[in-house]
């Protein structure tokens, strides 16, 4: 009897160590390098042909803002959304989670994302739409960089990356209000400099008199000392 109990106990311990039949270890964080490569290759085979619609150039008045739209559509049906402005298109592989970034080449320009950074595309005809608010503080010509990525599920692993990124030309127009504000600031600065120079010029005569008086006093002391000797 004791031997039977001991044998059953050993069997239970062995089953606990090996795991119950049908249970599989979660390979997420412990996925091997070979399995990871295989999963990426397999997922890339299932990507769909997509079309990226964007405006290659935009214009905005200085101090104002515009809404910049980018639409990524899996081909097969018409997109259920359309871009507001005339656009160009570029082929891009999609499927799963899609992400997009819009960056500026100058600190004078701001691009603020108004929509979700990552959006899903599961099948043909589905679209992901990104919107940014673009503004600038100084007039001139700038460049925006548009990057789009197809991620593997909810991870940060990229199955497809837009390469090279798209350059979007941004023209910031000057306005009369901005010109007036710039002229006013320049006049205030010039007035401040003029006032400082006037103050220095006004102090020049008293300072000269003070220096002259000290020289004469030093000369008189020297003459008195020489006469005493």
C-alpha positions as CSV (number, residue, x, y, z in Angstrom):
1,X,0.0,0.0,0.0
2,X,2.8,2.4,0.9
3,X,4.6,1.6,-2.3
4,X,1.5,2.4,-4.3
5,X,1.1,5.7,-2.5
6,X,4.7,6.6,-3.1
7,X,4.5,5.7,-6.8
8,X,1.4,7.9,-7.2
9,X,3.2,10.8,-5.5
10,X,6.2,10.4,-7.8
11,X,3.8,10.4,-10.8
12,X,2.1,13.6,-9.6
13,X,5.4,15.4,-9.1
14,X,6.5,14.4,-12.6
15,X,3.3,15.6,-14.2
16,X,3.6,18.9,-12.3
17,X,7.1,19.4,-13.5
18,X,6.3,18.6,-17.1
19,X,3.0,20.5,-17.2
20,X,-0.5,19.1,-17.8
21,X,-1.2,17.6,-21.2
22,X,-2.3,20.2,-23.8
23,X,-0.7,23.2,-21.8
24,X,1.7,25.2,-23.9
25,X,4.3,27.7,-22.7
26,X,3.6,31.3,-23.7
27,X,6.3,32.0,-26.3
28,X,5.7,35.8,-26.3
29,X,8.6,37.1,-24.2
30,X,10.6,33.9,-24.6
31,X,10.2,33.6,-28.3
32,X,13.5,32.3,-29.9
33,X,15.3,34.2,-32.6
34,X,14.4,31.6,-35.2
35,X,10.8,31.6,-34.2
36,X,10.7,35.4,-34.2
37,X,12.2,35.5,-37.7
38,X,9.7,32.9,-38.9
39,X,6.7,34.8,-37.5
40,X,7.9,38.0,-39.2
41,X,8.4,36.3,-42.5
42,X,5.0,34.6,-42.3
43,X,3.2,37.8,-41.3
44,X,4.8,39.7,-44.2
45,X,3.4,37.1,-46.6
46,X,-0.1,38.1,-45.5
47,X,0.3,41.8,-46.0
48,X,-2.1,43.6,-48.4
49,X,-1.3,46.0,-51.2
50,X,-2.1,49.5,-49.9
51,X,-2.2,53.1,-51.2
52,X,-1.0,56.1,-49.2
53,X,-2.7,59.4,-50.1
54,X,-1.1,62.7,-49.1
55,X,-0.6,66.3,-50.1
56,X,2.9,66.9,-51.4
57,X,2.9,70.6,-50.6
58,X,0.8,72.8,-48.3
59,X,0.7,76.5,-47.4
60,X,-0.3,78.3,-44.2
61,X,-0.2,82.0,-43.1
62,X,2.3,82.7,-40.3
63,X,0.6,82.5,-36.9
64,X,-2.3,80.4,-38.4
65,X,-2.8,76.7,-38.7
66,X,-3.9,74.0,-41.2
67,X,-5.2,70.5,-40.9
68,X,-3.0,68.0,-42.8
69,X,-4.6,64.7,-43.6
70,X,-3.0,61.4,-44.6
71,X,-5.1,58.3,-45.7
72,X,-3.8,54.8,-46.0
73,X,-6.1,52.3,-47.7
74,X,-5.9,48.6,-48.3
75,X,-6.7,48.1,-52.0
76,X,-9.8,46.2,-53.1
77,X,-12.6,48.7,-52.6
78,X,-13.0,52.4,-52.5
79,X,-12.0,54.0,-49.2
80,X,-14.8,55.0,-47.0
81,X,-13.0,58.3,-46.4
82,X,-11.3,60.8,-48.8
83,X,-8.7,63.5,-48.3
84,X,-9.8,67.1,-48.4
85,X,-7.1,68.4,-50.8
86,X,-5.6,67.3,-54.1
87,X,-3.2,64.4,-53.2
88,X,-0.5,62.1,-54.6
89,X,-0.5,58.4,-53.9
90,X,2.3,56.0,-53.0
91,X,2.2,52.2,-52.9
92,X,2.6,50.7,-49.4
93,X,2.0,47.2,-47.9
94,X,-0.5,47.2,-45.1
95,X,-2.3,44.8,-42.7
96,X,-2.6,44.9,-38.9
97,X,-1.6,48.0,-36.9
98,X,-0.6,51.1,-38.9
99,X,1.4,54.0,-37.5
100,X,2.4,57.4,-38.9
101,X,4.6,60.3,-37.9
102,X,4.9,63.8,-39.2
103,X,8.0,65.8,-38.1
104,X,9.3,69.3,-39.0
105,X,12.9,70.3,-39.9
106,X,12.6,73.5,-37.8
107,X,11.7,74.5,-34.3
108,X,9.6,77.3,-35.8
109,X,7.1,74.7,-37.1
110,X,4.8,72.6,-35.0
111,X,2.9,69.4,-36.1
112,X,0.4,68.2,-33.5
113,X,-1.3,64.9,-34.0
114,X,-5.1,65.1,-33.7
115,X,-6.0,61.4,-34.3
116,X,-4.8,58.1,-33.0
117,X,-1.2,57.4,-33.6
118,X,-1.9,53.7,-34.4
119,X,-4.9,52.4,-36.3
120,X,-5.8,48.9,-37.6
121,X,-6.4,47.8,-41.1
122,X,-7.8,44.2,-41.2
123,X,-8.9,43.8,-44.8
124,X,-9.3,45.3,-48.3
125,X,-11.1,48.6,-48.5
126,X,-10.3,49.6,-44.9
127,X,-8.5,52.8,-44.2
128,X,-6.4,54.5,-41.6
129,X,-6.7,58.3,-41.4
130,X,-4.2,60.5,-39.6
131,X,-4.7,64.3,-39.0
132,X,-2.2,66.9,-37.8
133,X,-2.5,70.5,-37.0
134,X,0.4,72.4,-38.6
135,X,1.5,75.9,-37.7
136,X,4.6,78.1,-37.8
137,X,5.8,81.3,-36.0
138,X,8.0,82.6,-38.9
139,X,7.5,82.9,-42.6
140,X,9.6,80.9,-45.0
141,X,9.9,77.5,-46.7
142,X,10.1,74.4,-44.6
143,X,10.0,70.6,-45.0
144,X,7.8,68.0,-43.1
145,X,8.9,64.4,-43.0
146,X,6.1,61.8,-43.3
147,X,6.9,58.2,-42.1
148,X,4.4,55.3,-42.1
149,X,5.0,51.9,-40.5
150,X,3.1,48.6,-40.6
151,X,3.6,46.9,-37.2
152,X,3.4,43.3,-36.3
153,X,0.3,43.2,-34.2
154,X,0.6,45.4,-31.1
155,X,4.4,45.2,-30.9
156,X,7.0,47.7,-32.0
157,X,8.4,45.3,-34.6
158,X,8.0,46.8,-38.1
159,X,6.8,44.6,-41.0
160,X,7.0,47.4,-43.5
161,X,8.4,50.9,-43.3
162,X,8.0,53.7,-45.7
163,X,11.5,54.2,-47.1
164,X,12.5,56.8,-47.9
165,X,10.1,59.0,-45.9
166,X,8.0,61.5,-47.9
167,X,9.1,65.1,-47.9
168,X,6.2,67.5,-47.7
169,X,6.9,71.1,-48.7
170,X,5.5,73.7,-46.3
171,X,5.2,77.3,-47.3
172,X,4.5,79.8,-44.5
173,X,3.2,83.1,-45.9
174,X,3.9,86.4,-44.2
175,X,1.0,88.6,-43.2
176,X,0.5,92.3,-42.6
177,X,-0.2,91.7,-38.9
178,X,3.1,89.7,-38.6
179,X,5.0,92.5,-40.5
180,X,3.5,95.1,-38.2
181,X,4.3,93.1,-35.1
182,X,7.9,92.6,-36.3
183,X,8.3,96.3,-37.2
184,X,6.9,97.2,-33.8
185,X,9.4,94.9,-32.0
186,X,12.2,96.3,-34.1
187,X,11.2,99.9,-33.3
188,X,11.0,99.1,-29.5
189,X,14.5,97.5,-29.7
190,X,15.9,100.4,-31.7
191,X,14.3,102.9,-29.2
192,X,15.9,101.0,-26.3
193,X,19.3,101.1,-27.9
194,X,18.9,104.7,-28.8
195,X,17.9,105.5,-25.2
196,X,20.9,103.6,-23.8
197,X,23.3,105.5,-26.2
198,X,21.7,108.8,-25.2
199,X,22.2,107.9,-21.5
200,X,25.8,107.1,-22.1
201,X,26.3,110.3,-24.1
202,X,24.7,112.3,-21.3
203,X,27.0,110.8,-18.7
204,X,30.1,111.4,-20.8
205,X,30.5,115.1,-19.8
206,X,30.1,114.5,-16.0
207,X,32.4,111.6,-16.2
208,X,35.0,113.6,-18.1
209,X,34.8,116.4,-15.5
210,X,35.2,113.9,-12.7
211,X,38.2,112.4,-14.3
212,X,39.7,115.8,-15.0
213,X,39.1,116.9,-11.4
214,X,40.8,113.8,-10.1
215,X,43.8,114.4,-12.3
216,X,44.1,118.0,-11.2
217,X,43.8,117.0,-7.5
218,X,46.5,114.3,-8.0
219,X,48.7,116.9,-9.8
220,X,48.3,119.4,-6.9
221,X,49.1,116.7,-4.3
222,X,52.2,115.8,-6.3
223,X,53.3,119.5,-6.5
224,X,52.7,120.0,-2.8
225,X,54.8,116.9,-2.0
226,X,57.6,118.1,-4.2
227,X,57.6,121.5,-2.6
228,X,57.8,120.0,0.9
229,X,60.7,117.8,-0.1
